[in-house]
mmCIF file of C-alpha atoms in Angstrom:
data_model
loop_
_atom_site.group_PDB
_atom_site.id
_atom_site.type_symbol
_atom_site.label_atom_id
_atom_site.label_comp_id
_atom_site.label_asym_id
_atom_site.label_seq_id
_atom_site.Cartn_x
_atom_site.Cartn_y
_atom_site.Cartn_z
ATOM 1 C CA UNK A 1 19.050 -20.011 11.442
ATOM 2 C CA UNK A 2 16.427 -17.121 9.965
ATOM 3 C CA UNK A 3 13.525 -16.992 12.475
ATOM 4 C CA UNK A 4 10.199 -16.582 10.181
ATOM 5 C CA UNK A 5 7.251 -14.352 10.830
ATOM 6 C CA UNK A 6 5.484 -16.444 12.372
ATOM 7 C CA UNK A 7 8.029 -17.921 14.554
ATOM 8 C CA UNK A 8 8.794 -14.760 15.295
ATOM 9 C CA UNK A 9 5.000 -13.777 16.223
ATOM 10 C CA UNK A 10 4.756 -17.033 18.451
ATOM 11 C CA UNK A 11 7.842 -16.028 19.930
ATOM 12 C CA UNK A 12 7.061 -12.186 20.791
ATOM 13 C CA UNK A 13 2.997 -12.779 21.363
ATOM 14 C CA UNK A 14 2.443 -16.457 22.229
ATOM 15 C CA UNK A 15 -0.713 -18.400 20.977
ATOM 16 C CA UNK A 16 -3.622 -15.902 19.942
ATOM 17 C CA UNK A 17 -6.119 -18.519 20.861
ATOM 18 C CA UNK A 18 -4.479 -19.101 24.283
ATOM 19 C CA UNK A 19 -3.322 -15.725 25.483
ATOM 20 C CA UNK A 20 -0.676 -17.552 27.769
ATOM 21 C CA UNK A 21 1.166 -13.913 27.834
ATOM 22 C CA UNK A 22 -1.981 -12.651 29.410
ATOM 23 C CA UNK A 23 -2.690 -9.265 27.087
ATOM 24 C CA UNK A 24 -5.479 -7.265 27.803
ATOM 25 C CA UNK A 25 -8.306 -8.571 25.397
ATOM 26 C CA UNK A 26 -11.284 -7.491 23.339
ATOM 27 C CA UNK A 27 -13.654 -8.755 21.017
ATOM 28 C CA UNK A 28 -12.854 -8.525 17.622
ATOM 29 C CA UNK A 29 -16.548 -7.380 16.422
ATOM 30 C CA UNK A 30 -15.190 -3.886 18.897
ATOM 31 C CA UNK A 31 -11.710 -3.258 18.000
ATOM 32 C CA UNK A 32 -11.803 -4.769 14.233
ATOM 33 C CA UNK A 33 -14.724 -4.532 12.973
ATOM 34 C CA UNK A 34 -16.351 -5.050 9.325
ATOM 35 C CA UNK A 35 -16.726 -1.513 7.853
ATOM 36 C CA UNK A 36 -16.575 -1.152 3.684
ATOM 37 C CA UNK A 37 -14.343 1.445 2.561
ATOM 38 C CA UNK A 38 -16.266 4.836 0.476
ATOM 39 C CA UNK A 39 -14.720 3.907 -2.448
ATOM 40 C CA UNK A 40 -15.874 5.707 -5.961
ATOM 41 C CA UNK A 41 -15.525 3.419 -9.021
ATOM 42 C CA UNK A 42 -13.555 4.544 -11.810
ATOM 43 C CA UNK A 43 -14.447 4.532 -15.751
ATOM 44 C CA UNK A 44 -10.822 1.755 -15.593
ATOM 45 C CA UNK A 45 -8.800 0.586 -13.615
ATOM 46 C CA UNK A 46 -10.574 -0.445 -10.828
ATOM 47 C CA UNK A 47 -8.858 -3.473 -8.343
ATOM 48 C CA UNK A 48 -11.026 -6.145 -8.219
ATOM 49 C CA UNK A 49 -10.219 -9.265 -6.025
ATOM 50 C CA UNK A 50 -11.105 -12.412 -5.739
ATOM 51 C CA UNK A 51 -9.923 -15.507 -3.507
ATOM 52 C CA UNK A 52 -7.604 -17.416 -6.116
ATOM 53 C CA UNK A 53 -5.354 -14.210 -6.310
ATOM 54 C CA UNK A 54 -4.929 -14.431 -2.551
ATOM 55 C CA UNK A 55 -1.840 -17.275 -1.921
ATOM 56 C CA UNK A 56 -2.643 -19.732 0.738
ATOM 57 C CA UNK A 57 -0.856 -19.065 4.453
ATOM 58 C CA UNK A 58 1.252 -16.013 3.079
ATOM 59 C CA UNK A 59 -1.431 -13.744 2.074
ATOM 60 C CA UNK A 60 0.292 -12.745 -0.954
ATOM 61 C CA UNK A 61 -1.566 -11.067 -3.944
ATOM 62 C CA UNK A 62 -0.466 -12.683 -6.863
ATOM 63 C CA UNK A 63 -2.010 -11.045 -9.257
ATOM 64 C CA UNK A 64 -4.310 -7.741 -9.476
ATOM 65 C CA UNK A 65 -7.456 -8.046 -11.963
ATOM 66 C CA UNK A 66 -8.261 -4.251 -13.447
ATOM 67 C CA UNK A 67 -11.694 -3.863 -14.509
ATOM 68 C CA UNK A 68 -14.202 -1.139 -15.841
ATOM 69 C CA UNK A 69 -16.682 0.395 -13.510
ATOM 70 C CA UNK A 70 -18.936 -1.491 -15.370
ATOM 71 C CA UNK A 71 -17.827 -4.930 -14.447
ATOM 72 C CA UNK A 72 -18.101 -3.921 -10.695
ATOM 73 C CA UNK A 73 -21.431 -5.886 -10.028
ATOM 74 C CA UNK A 74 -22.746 -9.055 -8.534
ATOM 75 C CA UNK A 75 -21.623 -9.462 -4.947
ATOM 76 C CA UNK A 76 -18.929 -7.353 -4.113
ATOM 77 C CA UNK A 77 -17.759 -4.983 -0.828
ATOM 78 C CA UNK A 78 -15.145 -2.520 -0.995
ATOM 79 C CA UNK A 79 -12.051 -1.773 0.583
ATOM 80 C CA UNK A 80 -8.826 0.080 1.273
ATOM 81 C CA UNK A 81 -5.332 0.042 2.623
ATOM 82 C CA UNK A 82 -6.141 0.619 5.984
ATOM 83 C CA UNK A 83 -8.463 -2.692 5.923
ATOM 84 C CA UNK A 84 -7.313 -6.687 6.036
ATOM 85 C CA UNK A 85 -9.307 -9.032 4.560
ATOM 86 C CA UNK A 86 -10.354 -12.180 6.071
ATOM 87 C CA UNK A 87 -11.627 -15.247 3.792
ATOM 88 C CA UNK A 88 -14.812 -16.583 5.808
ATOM 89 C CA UNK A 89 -14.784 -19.532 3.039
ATOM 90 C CA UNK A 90 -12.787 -22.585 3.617
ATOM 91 C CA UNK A 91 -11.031 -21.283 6.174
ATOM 92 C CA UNK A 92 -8.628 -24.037 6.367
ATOM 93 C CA UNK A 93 -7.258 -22.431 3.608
ATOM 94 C CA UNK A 94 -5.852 -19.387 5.486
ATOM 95 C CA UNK A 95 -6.312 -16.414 3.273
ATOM 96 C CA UNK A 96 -5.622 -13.324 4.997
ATOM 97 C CA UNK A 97 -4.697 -10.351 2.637
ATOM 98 C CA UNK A 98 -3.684 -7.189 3.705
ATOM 99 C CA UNK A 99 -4.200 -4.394 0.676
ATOM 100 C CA UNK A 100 -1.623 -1.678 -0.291
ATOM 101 C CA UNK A 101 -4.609 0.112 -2.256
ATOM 102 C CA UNK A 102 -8.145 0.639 -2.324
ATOM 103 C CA UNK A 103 -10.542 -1.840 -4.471
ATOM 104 C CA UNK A 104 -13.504 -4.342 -4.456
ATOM 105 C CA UNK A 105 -13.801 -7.509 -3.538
ATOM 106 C CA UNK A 106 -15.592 -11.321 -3.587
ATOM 107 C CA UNK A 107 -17.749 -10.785 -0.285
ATOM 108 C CA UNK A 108 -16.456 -13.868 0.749
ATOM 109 C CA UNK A 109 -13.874 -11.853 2.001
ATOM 110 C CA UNK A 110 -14.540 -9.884 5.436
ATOM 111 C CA UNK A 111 -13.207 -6.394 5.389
ATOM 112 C CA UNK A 112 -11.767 -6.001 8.891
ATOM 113 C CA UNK A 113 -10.730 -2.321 9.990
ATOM 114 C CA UNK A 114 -8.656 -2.414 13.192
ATOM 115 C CA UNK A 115 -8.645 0.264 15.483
ATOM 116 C CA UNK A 116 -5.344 2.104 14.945
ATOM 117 C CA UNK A 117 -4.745 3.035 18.654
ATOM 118 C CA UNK A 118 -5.166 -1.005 19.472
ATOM 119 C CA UNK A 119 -3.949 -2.947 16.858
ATOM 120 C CA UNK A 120 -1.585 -2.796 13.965
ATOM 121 C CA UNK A 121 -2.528 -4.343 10.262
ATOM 122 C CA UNK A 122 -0.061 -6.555 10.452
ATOM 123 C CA UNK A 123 0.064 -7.530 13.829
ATOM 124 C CA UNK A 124 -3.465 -8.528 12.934
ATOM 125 C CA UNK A 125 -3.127 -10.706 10.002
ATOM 126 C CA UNK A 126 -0.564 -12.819 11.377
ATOM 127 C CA UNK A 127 -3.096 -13.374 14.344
ATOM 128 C CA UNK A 128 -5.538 -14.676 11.633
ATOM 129 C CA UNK A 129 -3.415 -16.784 9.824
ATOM 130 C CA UNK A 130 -1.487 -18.376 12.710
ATOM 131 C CA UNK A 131 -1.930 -21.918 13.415
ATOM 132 C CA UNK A 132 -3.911 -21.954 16.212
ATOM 133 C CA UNK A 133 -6.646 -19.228 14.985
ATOM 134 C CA UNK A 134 -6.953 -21.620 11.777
ATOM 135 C CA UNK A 135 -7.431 -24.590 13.800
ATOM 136 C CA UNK A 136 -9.920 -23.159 15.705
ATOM 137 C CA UNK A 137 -12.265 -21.682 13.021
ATOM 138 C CA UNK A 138 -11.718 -24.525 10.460
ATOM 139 C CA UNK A 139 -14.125 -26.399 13.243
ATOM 140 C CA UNK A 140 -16.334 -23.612 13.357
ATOM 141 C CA UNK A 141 -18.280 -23.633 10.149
ATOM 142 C CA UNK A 142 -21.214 -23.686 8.658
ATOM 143 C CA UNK A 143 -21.823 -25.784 5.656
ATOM 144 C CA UNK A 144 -20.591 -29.456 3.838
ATOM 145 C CA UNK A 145 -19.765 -28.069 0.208
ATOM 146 C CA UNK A 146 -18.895 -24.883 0.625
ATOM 147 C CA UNK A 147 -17.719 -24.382 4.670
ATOM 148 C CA UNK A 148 -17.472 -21.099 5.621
ATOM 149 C CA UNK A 149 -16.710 -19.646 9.262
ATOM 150 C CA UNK A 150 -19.627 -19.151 12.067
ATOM 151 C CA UNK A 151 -19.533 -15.215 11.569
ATOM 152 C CA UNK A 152 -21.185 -15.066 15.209
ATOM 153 C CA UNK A 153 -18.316 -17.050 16.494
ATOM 154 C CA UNK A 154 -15.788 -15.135 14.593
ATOM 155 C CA UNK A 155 -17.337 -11.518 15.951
ATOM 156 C CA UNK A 156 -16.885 -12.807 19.307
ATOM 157 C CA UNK A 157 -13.019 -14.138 19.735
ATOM 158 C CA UNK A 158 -11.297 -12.203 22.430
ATOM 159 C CA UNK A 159 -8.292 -10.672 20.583
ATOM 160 C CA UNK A 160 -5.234 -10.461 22.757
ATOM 161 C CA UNK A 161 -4.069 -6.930 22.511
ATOM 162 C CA UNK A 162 -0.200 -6.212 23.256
ATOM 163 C CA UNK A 163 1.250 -2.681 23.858
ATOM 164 C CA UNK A 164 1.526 -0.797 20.341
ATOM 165 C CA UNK A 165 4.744 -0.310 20.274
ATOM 166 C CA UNK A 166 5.986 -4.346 20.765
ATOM 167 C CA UNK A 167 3.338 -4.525 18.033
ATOM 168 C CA UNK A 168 5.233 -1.983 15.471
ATOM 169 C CA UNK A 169 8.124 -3.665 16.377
ATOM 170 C CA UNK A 170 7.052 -6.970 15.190
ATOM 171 C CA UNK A 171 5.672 -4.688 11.847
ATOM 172 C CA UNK A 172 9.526 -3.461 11.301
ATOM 173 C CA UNK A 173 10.586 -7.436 11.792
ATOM 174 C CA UNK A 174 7.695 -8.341 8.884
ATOM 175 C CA UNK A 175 9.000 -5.721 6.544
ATOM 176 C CA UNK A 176 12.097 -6.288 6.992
ATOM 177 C CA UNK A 177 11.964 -10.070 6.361
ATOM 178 C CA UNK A 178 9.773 -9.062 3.437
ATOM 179 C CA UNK A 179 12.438 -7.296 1.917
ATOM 180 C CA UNK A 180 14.964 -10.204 2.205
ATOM 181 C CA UNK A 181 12.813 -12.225 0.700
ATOM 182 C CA UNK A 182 12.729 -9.899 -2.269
ATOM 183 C CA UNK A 183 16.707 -9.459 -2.407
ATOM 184 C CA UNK A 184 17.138 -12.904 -2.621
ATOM 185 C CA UNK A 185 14.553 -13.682 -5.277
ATOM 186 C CA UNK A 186 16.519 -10.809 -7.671
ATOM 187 C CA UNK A 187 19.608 -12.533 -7.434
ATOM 188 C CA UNK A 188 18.480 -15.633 -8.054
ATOM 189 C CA UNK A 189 16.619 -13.886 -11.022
ATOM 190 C CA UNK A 190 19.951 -12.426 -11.857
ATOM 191 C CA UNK A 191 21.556 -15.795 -11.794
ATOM 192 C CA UNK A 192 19.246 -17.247 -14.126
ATOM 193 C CA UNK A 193 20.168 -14.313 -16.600
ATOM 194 C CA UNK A 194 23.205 -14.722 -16.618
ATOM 195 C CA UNK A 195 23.608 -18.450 -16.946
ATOM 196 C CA UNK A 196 20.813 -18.186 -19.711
ATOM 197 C CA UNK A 197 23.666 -15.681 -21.195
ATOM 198 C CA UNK A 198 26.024 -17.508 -20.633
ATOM 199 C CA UNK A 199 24.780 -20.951 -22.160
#
């Protein structure tokens, strides 16, 4: 059977919100905090991101929204591909992006800049969208209509921090994974074409 990522992150880390592996910790306001990337907006182009391209529990970008510099205004916070992104709205619904390029975003998302020597990107994000870390922040909100997370609680969770290099290796696993999931999908896409061919 094909262990998933976050089987596999379980399985190699334990339960961020328990630390039964007993890893060094620190809190997350000190070794990721919220910094905005120095972006400069240009005339087109520009990525702008909002939560409904974000997919639910994978953190997938489903679509990227190009706008004119222009069109960069109301609430917004940029970032880059060194940053994730964590929703602080509706938590429950476990939207954790992590960028391959620099844009602007809805600042209902949090950009969160790990500290390279302590903690990888991805290691990161699966922390944030594992079970346990949703559990635990879906009951700390603030807000009926539109919940969002107690940023105060948030700044504060100890983050268990492995070695670095049991954390890159779980990165290779990820991308690896990732990249079966994209074989597949082309041949079923081939499949399709050629029955549709076919027929």
């Amino acid at each position: 059977m094909l262990i998933d990522s976050k089987s596999r992150f379980i399985e190699m880390f334990g339960t961020p919100t328990n630390n039964e592996k007993k890893w060094p910790t620190k809190i997350m306001k000190d070794i990721a905090p919220s910094v905005q990337a120095n972006n400069k907006p240009m005339s087109e182009g520009n990525w702008l991101l909002n939560l409904d391209a974000i997919q639910s529990n994978s953190g997938e970008i489903l679509f990227k929204k190009r706008v004119s510099d222009l069109e960069l205004n109301g609430s917004i916070m940029a970032f880059s591909s060194d940053h994730v992104l964590y929703s602080k709205l509706r938590p429950y619904l476990n939207k954790v992006a992590v960028p391959d390029e620099s844009g602007y975003g809805t600042t209902e998302l949090i950009p969160i800049l790990p500290d390279k020597s302590k903690l990888t990107r991805l290691y990161l994000a699966h922390l944030l969208r594992s079970d346990a870390f949703v559990s635990k922040f879906s009951s700390a909100v603030a807000g009926t209509k539109m919940p969002r997370v107690s940023m105060n609680d948030f700044w504060k969770f100890e983050v268990p921090i492995p070695p670095i290099d049991l954390q890159e290796d779980f990165d290779r696993f990820v991308e690896q994974v990732d990249k079966s999931k994209v074989g597949v999908l082309s041949t079923i896409l081939l499949i399709n074409i050629y029955i549709n061919t076919e027929a």
